Coordinates of C-alpha atoms (C1' of nucleotides) in Angstrom, one line a residue:
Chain T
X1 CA 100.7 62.8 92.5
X2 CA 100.0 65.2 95.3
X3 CA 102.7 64.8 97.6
X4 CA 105.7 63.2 96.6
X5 CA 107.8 64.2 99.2
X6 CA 110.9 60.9 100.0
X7 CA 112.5 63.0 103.1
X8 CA 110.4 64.9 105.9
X9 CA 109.7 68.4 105.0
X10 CA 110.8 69.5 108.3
X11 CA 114.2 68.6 107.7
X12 CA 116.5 71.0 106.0
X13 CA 118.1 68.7 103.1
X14 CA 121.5 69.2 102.8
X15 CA 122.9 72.5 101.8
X16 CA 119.6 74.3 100.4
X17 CA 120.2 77.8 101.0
X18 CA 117.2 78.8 99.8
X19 CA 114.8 80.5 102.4
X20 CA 111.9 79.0 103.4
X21 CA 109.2 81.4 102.7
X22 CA 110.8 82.3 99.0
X23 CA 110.3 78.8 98.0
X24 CA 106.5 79.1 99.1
X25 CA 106.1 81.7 97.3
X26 CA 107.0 80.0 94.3
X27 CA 105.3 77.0 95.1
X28 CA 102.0 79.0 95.5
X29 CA 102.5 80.9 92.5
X30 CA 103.0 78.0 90.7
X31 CA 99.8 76.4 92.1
X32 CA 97.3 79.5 91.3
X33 CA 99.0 79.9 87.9
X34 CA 98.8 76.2 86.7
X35 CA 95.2 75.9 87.9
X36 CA 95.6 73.5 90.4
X37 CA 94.7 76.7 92.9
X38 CA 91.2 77.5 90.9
X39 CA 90.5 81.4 90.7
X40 CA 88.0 82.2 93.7
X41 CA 89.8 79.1 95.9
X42 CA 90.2 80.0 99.8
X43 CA 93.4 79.5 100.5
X44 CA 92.9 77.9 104.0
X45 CA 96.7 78.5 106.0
X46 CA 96.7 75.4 108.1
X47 CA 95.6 72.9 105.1
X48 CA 97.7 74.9 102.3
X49 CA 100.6 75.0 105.0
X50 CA 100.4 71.5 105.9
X51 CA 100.4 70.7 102.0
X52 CA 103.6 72.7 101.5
X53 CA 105.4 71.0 104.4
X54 CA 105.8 74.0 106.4
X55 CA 103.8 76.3 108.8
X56 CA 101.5 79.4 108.6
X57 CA 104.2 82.1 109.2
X58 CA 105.7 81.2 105.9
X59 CA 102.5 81.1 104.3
X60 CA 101.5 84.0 105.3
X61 CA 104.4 86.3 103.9
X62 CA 104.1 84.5 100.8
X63 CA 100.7 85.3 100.5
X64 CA 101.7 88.8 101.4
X65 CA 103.9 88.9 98.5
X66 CA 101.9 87.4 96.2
X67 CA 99.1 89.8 96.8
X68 CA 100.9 92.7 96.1
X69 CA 101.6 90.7 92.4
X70 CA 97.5 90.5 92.4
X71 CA 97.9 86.7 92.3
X72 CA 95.8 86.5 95.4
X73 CA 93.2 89.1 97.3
X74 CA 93.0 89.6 100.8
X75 CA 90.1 89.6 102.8
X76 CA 90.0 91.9 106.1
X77 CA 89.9 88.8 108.7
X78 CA 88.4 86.0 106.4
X79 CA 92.0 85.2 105.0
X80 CA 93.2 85.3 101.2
X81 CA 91.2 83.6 97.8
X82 CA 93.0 83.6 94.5
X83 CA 92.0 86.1 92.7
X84 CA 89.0 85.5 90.2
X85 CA 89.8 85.0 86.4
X86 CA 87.3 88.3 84.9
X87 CA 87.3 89.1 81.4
X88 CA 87.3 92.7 82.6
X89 CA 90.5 92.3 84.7
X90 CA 91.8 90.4 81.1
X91 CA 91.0 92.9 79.4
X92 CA 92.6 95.9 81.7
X93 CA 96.0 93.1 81.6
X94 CA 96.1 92.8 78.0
X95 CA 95.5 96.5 77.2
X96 CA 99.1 97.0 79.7
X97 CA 100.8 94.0 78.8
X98 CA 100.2 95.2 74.7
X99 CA 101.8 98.7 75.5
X100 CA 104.6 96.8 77.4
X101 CA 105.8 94.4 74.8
X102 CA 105.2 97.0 72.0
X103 CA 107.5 99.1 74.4
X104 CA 109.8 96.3 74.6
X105 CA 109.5 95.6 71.2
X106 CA 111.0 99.2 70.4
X107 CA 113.7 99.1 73.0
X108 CA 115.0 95.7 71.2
X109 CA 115.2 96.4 67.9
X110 CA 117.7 99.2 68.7
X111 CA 119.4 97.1 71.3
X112 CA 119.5 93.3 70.6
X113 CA 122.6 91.8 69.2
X114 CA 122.9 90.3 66.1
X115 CA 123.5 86.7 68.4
X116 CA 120.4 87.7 69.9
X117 CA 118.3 88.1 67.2
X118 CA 120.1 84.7 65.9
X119 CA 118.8 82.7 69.0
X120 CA 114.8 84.0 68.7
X121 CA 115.4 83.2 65.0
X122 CA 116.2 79.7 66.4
X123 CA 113.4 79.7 69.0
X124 CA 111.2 80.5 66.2
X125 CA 112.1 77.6 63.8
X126 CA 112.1 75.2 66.9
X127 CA 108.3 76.4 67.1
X128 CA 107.0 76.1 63.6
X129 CA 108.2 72.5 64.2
X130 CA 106.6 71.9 66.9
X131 CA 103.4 73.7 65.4
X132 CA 103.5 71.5 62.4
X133 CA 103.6 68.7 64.9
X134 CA 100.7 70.0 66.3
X135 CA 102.2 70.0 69.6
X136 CA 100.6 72.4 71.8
X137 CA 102.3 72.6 74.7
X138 CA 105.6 72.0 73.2
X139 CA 105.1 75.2 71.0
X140 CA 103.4 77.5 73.6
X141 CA 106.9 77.0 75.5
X142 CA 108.7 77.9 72.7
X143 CA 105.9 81.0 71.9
X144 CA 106.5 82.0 75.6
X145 CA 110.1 82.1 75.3
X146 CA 110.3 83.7 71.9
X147 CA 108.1 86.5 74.0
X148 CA 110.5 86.2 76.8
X149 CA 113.9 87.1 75.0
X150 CA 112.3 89.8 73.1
X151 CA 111.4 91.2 76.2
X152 CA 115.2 90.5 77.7
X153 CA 116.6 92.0 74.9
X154 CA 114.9 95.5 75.5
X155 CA 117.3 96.1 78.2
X156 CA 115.4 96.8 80.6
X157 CA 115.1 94.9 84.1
X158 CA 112.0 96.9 85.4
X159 CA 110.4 96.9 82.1
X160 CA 110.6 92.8 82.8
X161 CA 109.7 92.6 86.0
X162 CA 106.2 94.4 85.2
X163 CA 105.2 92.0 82.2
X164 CA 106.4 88.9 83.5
X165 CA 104.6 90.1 86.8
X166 CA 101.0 90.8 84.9
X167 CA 101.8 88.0 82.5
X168 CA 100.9 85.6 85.4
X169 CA 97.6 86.2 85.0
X170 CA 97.4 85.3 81.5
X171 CA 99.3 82.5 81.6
X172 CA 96.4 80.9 84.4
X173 CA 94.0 81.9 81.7
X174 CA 96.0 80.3 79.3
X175 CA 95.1 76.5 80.2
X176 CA 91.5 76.8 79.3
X177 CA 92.1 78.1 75.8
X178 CA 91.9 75.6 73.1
X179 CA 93.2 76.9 70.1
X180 CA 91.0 75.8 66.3
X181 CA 94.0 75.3 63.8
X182 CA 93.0 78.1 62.1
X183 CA 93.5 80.9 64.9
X184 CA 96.7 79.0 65.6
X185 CA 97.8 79.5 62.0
X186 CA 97.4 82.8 62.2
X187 CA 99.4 82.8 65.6
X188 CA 102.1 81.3 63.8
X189 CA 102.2 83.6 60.5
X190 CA 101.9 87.2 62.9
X191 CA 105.3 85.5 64.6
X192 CA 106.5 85.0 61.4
X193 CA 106.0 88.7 60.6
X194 CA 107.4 89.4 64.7
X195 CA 110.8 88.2 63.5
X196 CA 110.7 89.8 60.5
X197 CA 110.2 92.9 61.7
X198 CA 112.7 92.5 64.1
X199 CA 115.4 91.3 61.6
X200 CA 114.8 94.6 60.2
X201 CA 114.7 96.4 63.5
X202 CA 112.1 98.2 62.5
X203 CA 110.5 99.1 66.0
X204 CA 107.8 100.7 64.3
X205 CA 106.4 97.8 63.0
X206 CA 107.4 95.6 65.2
X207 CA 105.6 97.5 68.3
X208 CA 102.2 97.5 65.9
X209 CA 103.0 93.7 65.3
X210 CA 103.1 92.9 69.0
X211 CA 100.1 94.8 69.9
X212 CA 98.0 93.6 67.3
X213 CA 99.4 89.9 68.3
X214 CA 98.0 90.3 72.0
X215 CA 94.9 91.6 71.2
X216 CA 94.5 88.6 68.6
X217 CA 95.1 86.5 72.1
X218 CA 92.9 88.5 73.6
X219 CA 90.1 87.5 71.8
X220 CA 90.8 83.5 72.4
X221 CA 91.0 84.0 76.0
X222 CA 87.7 86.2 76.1
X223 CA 86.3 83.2 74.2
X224 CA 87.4 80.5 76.4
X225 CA 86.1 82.6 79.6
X226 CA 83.0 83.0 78.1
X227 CA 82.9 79.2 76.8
X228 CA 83.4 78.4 81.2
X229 CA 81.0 81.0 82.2
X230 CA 78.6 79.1 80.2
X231 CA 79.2 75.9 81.3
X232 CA 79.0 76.9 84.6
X233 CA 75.9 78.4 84.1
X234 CA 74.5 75.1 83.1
Chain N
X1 CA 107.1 115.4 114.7
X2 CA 107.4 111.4 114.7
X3 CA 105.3 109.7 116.8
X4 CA 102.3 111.4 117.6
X5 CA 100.2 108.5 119.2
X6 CA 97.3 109.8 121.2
X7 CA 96.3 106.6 122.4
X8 CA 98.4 103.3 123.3
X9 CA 99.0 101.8 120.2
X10 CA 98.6 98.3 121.3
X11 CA 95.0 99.3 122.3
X12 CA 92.6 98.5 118.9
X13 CA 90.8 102.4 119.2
X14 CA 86.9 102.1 118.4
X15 CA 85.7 101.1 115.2
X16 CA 89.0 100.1 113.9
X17 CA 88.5 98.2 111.0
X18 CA 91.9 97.9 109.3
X19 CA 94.0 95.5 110.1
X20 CA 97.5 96.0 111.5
X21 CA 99.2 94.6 108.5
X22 CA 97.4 96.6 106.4
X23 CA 98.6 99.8 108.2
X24 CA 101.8 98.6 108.9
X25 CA 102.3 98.0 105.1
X26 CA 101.3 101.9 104.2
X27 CA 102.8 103.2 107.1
X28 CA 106.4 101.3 106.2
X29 CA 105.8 102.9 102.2
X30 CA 105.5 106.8 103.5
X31 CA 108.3 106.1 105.7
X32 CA 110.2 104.8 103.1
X33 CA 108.5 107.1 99.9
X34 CA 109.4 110.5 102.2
X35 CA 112.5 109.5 102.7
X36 CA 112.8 109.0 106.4
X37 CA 114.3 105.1 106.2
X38 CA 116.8 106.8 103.1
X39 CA 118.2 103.9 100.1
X40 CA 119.9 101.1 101.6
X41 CA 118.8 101.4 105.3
X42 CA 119.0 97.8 107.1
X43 CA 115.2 97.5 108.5
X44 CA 116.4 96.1 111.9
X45 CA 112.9 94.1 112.6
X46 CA 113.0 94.4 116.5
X47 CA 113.3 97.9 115.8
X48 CA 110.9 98.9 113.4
X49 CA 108.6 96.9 115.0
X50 CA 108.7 98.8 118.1
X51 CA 108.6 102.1 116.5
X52 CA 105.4 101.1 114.5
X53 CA 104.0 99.7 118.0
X54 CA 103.5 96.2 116.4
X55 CA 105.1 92.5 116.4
X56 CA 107.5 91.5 113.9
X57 CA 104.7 89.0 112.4
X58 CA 102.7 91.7 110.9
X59 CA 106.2 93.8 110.4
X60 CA 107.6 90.9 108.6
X61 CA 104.2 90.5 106.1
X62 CA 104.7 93.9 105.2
X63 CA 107.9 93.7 104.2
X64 CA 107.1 91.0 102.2
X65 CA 104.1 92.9 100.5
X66 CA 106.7 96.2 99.9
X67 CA 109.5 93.7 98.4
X68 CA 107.1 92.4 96.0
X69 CA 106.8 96.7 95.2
X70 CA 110.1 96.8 94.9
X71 CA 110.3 99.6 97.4
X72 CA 112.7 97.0 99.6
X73 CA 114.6 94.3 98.5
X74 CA 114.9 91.0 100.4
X75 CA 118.6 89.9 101.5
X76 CA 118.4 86.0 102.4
X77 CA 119.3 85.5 105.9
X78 CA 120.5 89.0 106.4
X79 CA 116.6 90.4 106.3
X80 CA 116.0 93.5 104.4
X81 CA 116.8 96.8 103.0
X82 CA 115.3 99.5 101.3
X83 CA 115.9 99.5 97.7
X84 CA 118.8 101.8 96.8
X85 CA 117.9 104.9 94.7
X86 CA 120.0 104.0 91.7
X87 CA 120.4 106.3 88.3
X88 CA 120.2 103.1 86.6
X89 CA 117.1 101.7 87.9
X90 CA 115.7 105.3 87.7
X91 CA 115.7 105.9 83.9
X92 CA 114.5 102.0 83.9
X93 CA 111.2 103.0 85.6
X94 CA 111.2 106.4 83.7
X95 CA 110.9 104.7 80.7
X96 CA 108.1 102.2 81.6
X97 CA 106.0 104.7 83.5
X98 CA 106.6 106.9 80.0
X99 CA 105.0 104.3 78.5
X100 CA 102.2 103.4 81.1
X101 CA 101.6 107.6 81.0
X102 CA 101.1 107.4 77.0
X103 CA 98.6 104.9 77.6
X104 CA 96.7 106.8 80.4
X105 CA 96.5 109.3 77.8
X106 CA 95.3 108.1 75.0
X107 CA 92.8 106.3 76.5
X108 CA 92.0 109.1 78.5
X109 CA 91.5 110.9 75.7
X110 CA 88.3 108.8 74.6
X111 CA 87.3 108.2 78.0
X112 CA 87.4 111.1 79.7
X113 CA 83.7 112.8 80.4
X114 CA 83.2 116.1 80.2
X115 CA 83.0 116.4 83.8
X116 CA 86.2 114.2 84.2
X117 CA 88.2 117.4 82.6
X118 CA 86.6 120.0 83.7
X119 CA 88.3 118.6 87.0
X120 CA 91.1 118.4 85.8
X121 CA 91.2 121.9 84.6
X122 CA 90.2 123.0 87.8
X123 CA 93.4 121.3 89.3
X124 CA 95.8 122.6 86.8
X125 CA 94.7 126.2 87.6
X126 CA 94.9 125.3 91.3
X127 CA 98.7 124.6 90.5
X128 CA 99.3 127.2 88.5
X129 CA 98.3 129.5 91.2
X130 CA 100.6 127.4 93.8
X131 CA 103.3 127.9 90.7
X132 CA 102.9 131.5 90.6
X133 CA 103.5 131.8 94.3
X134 CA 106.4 129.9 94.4
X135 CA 104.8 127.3 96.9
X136 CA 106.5 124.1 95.6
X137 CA 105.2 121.3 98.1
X138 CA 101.4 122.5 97.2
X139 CA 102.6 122.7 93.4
X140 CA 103.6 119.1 93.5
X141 CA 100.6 117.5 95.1
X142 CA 98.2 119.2 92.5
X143 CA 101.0 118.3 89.8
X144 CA 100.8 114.5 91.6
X145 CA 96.8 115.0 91.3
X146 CA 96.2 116.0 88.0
X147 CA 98.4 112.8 86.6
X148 CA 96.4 110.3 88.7
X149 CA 93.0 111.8 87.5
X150 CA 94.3 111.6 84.1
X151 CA 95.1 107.9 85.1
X152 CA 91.7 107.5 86.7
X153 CA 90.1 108.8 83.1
X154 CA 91.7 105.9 81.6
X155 CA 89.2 103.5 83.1
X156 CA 91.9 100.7 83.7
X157 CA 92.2 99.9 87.0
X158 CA 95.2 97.2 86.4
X159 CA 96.9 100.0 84.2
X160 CA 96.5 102.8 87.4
X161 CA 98.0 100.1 89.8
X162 CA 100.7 99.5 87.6
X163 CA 101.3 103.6 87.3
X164 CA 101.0 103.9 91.3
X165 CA 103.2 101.3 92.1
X166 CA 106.0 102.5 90.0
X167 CA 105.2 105.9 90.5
X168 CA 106.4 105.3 94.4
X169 CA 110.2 104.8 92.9
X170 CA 109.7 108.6 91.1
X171 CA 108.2 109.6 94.8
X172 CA 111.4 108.9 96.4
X173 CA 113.8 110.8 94.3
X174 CA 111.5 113.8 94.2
X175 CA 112.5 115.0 98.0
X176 CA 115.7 115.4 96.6
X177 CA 115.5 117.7 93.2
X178 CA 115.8 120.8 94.0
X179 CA 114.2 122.6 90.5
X180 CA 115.3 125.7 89.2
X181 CA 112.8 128.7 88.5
X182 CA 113.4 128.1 85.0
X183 CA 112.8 124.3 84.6
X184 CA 110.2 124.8 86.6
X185 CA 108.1 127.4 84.4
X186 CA 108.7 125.0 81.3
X187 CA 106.9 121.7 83.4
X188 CA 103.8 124.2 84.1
X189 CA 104.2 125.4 80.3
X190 CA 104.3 121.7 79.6
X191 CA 100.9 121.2 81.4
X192 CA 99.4 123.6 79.8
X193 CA 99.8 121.8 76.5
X194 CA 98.8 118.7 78.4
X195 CA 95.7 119.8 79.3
X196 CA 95.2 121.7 75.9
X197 CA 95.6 118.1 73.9
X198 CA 93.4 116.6 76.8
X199 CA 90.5 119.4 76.2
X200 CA 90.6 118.8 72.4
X201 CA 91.0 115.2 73.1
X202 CA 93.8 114.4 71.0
X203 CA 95.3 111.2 71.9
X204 CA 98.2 110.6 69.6
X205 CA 99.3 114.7 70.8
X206 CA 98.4 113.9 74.2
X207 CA 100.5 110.7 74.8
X208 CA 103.7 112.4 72.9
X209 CA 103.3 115.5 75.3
X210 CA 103.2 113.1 78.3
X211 CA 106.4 111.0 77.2
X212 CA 108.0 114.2 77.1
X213 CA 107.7 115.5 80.2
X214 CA 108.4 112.3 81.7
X215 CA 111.7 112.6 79.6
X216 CA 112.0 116.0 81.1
X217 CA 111.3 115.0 84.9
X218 CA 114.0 112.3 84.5
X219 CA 116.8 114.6 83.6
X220 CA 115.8 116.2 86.6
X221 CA 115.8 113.3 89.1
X222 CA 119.2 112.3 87.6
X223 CA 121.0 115.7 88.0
X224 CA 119.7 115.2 91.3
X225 CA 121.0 111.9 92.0
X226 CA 124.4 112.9 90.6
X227 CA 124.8 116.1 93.0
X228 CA 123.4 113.5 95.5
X229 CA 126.2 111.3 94.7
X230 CA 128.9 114.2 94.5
X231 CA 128.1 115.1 98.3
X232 CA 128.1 111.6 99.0
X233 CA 131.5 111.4 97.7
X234 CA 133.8 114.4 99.3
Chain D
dG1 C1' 149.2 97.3 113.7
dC2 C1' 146.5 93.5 111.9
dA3 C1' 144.9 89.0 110.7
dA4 C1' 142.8 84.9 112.4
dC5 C1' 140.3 82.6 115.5
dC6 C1' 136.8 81.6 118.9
dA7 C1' 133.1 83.1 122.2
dT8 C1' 129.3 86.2 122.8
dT9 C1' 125.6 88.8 121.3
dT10 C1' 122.3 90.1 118.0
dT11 C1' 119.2 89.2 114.4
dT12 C1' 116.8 86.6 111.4
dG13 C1' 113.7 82.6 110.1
dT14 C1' 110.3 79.5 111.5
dA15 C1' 107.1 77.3 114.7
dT16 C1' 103.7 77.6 118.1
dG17 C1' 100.3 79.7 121.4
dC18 C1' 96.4 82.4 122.2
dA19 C1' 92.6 85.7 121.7
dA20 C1' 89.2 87.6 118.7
dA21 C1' 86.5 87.2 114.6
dA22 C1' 83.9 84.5 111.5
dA23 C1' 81.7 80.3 110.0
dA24 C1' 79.1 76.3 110.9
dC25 C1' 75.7 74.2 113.4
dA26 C1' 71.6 73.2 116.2
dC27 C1' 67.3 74.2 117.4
dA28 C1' 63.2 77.1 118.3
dA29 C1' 59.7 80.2 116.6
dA30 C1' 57.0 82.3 112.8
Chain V
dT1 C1' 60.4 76.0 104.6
dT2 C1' 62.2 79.9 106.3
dT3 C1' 64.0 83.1 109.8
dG4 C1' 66.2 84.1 113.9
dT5 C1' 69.3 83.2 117.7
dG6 C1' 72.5 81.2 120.8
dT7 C1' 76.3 77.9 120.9
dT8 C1' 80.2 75.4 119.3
dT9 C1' 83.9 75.0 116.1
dT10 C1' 87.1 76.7 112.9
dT11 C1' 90.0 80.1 111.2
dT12 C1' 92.3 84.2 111.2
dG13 C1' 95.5 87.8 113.1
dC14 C1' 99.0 88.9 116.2
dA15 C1' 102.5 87.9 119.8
dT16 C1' 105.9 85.3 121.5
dA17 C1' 109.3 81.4 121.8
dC18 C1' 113.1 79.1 120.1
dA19 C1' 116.8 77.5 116.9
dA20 C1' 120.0 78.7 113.3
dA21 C1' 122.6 82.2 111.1
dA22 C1' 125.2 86.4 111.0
dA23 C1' 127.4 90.2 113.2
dT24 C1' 130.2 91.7 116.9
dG25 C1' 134.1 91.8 119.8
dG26 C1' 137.8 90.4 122.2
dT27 C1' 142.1 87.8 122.5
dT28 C1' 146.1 85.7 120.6
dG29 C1' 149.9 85.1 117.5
dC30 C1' 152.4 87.2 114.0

DNA sequence: GCAACCATTTTTGTATGCAAAAAACACAAA
DNA sequence: TTTGTGTTTTTTGCATACAAAAATGGTTGC
C-alpha cells in the first residue's frame, strides 16, 4: 500500500521530463493534504526522502516551497513539521477564502460564458445524484469542482492561485468532517441557490451566497476540530 | 553601494541565529522587490551564489521558497527567472489585493482599538508632512506603513500574509511610476477619507474608499508599465 | 551570408560528504 | 523519582562532487 514502486526509483523511466524536485513537491503536498502526513508530523529528510525514492536535496526545496504555501513550518535547525490544523488558523482561512470566492463569484457572473455556465449546471446535476446516493466522496469531488470552475471562470489566474493555494488547508481539514444529512441538505439546497444566482448573473447575490456557504462549512469543520480535540483529550 | 560586508561572509558573526537560507531568501526578495535583478533576469546560480557569499544549496531553497511567492518563476531544466512585470498579471493582483484591502478594512473597522488608530493617525500626518515637502521615498514608506497597520488591525494573520505576499508584485512596479503633483495630492486627499471612515469606524465606507484607491494606484502602475514598454520599444 | 552539424563549455539537477546543532541516552547526585 | 550532566547518536544545514541537459561556438557545406 505504501510503496508500490515496479522499477527502481533511481532510474529515470523513459521520457519523464518532469523535474525531480516538482514531483516531490507534489507528492508531499499530496501527503500533508490527504492526512497521511498528520498536522504536527516531523518531517524527518532521510526517512521522508528515502520513502519518495529520492535524496534530501530534493526534499529540501520542496519543503522550501511548500512552506512558503504554509503547508509546512520551518524550525531554525530542528527541520520542518506540518503545519498544525488550529481552528484559529481555520478561521483566519475561511474568513480570506469567503472574500475570495465571493470575489470570484462577482468576476464570473460578468465573465462566464453561456457554455460555461452550461457545464457547472452539469456538474451540479451530476452532484445531486450523487448526494441522493448518499455518496460522499463522489459528491464532495463534484462540490470541489463546481467551486473550482466558478473560480476559473472569474478570469483571473492570480485570483486562482491564492484560493486553490489557502484551500489546501481546508481540504486536510476536510477528511475529518462527517456530515449529518441534515447539514448536507442544506449544503445541497445553498448550491442550488449558487447556480441560480449565477444563471442570473447576479453577482450580488451570488458573492452573499458564496460567503454565507463557507461560513456554513466553517462551522462543520470547527465542529469536527473540536470533536478530535476532545478525543484527544481523553 | 552593493556589498558592504564588514566581515567574511563565510564566517557565522556572533550570535547569529538565522539561518543562511533564511537570509538568503529575504536578501534574494529586496534584490528582486527594488528592482536590482529587473523582470525576466536569468538567476545564473554560480553567480548569485557568489554574490550572496553562499552555496547554491541554500541559493537553490530560496529560490524555491520565492517561486512558490511568485516573485520568480521556475523554467525546467533551464533554472529560473524573475517573474516578468506584466500589465496583465498586474491588474490580476490589483484586483485581489482590492479585495484582500476591503477586507482589512472592514474588519479593521470593528477591531481596531483606540490606540490602534490613534497610530495610525499619527502616521498619516507623518506623510502628509513628507507630502507637503515633496519628499516621495519618505511619503511612500509611511503610505506603505499605514496600509500594513490597517492590515495588522484586522487581526488576521493568514489574511496579512496573503496582503504582503501579493503586495511584493505592487512593490516592484512602484520604482518605476513616476507620479505627477496632481495624482499625487488626490492619493493623500484619498487618505484623508480613509482615515476619516477608519476614525468613525465605518466599514462598508471604509472598504469602498480602499477599493478605490487601489483602482487609482493601478492606473498608475500601468501608465507606468506602458511608458516602460514604449522606451523598451524605440 | 547562413544553416546545419558536431565538439566544447557552461549550467542545471541530484547525490553525497562533512561539520555543527539538537536529541537521546546513560548514569550519578540530590 | 527527579534533576543534572557528560557522552553518544541522530539530524540538520551547508558545501561540494558529479552526471545530464542546455547553451555556446566553431567548422563545414550550401
Amino acid at each position: 500500500m505504501s510503496n508500490p514502486q515496479p522499477t527502481p526509483n533511481n532510474v529515470t523511466s523513459l521520457a519523464d521530463r518532469r523535474l525531480l524536485h516538482e514531483t516531490v513537491i507534489d507528492q508531499l503536498r499530496d501527503l500533508i493534504v490527504q492526512g497521511e502526513l498528520a498536522p504536527e508530523t516531523k518531517l524527518n529528510e532521510r526517512v521522508l526522502a528515502e520513502r519518495l525514492g529520492t535524496s534530501r536535496t530534493p526534499l529540501r526545496e520542496a519543503i522550501k516551497f511548500l512552506a512558503s504555501e504554509g503547508l509546512v513550518e520551518l524550525l531554525p535547525n530542528r527541520g520542518a513539521v506540518v503545519a498544525p490544523l488550529k481552528p484559529e488558523k481555520m478561521k483566519e482561512v475561511f474568513v480570506v477564502l469567503g472574500a475570495l470566492e465571493a470575489l470570484a463569484g462577482d468576476l464570473a457572473c460578468r465573465n462566464a460564458s453561456e457554455a460555461d455556465i452550461a457545464e457547472i449546471r452539469a456538474l451540479h446535476f451530476h452532484m445531486l445524484a450523487h448526494h441522493a446516493a448518499g455518496e460522499l466522496a463522489q459528491y464532495f469531488k463534484y462540490n470541489q469542482q463546481i467551486h473550482s470552475r466558478i473560480m476559473d471562470c472569474a478570469g483571473n489566474a492570480t485570483l486562482a492561485a491564492s484560493y486553490r493555494s489557502l484551500n489546501e488547508h481546508v481540504k486536510r481539514a476536510r477528511y475529518l468532517a462527517n456530515l449529518s444529512r441534515e447539514r448536507w441538505d442544506k449544503a445541497v439546497q445553498e448550491h442550488g441557490e449558487i447556480l441560480d444566482a449565477l444563471t442570473r448573473r447576479d453577482g450580488a447575490r451570488l458573492q452573499a451566497l458564496l460567503r454565507d456557504h463557507l461560513a456554513n462549512k466553517l462551522v462543520l469543520v470547527m465542529e469536527a476540530l473540536d470533536k478530535r480535540k476532545a478525543e484527544a483529550a481523553r
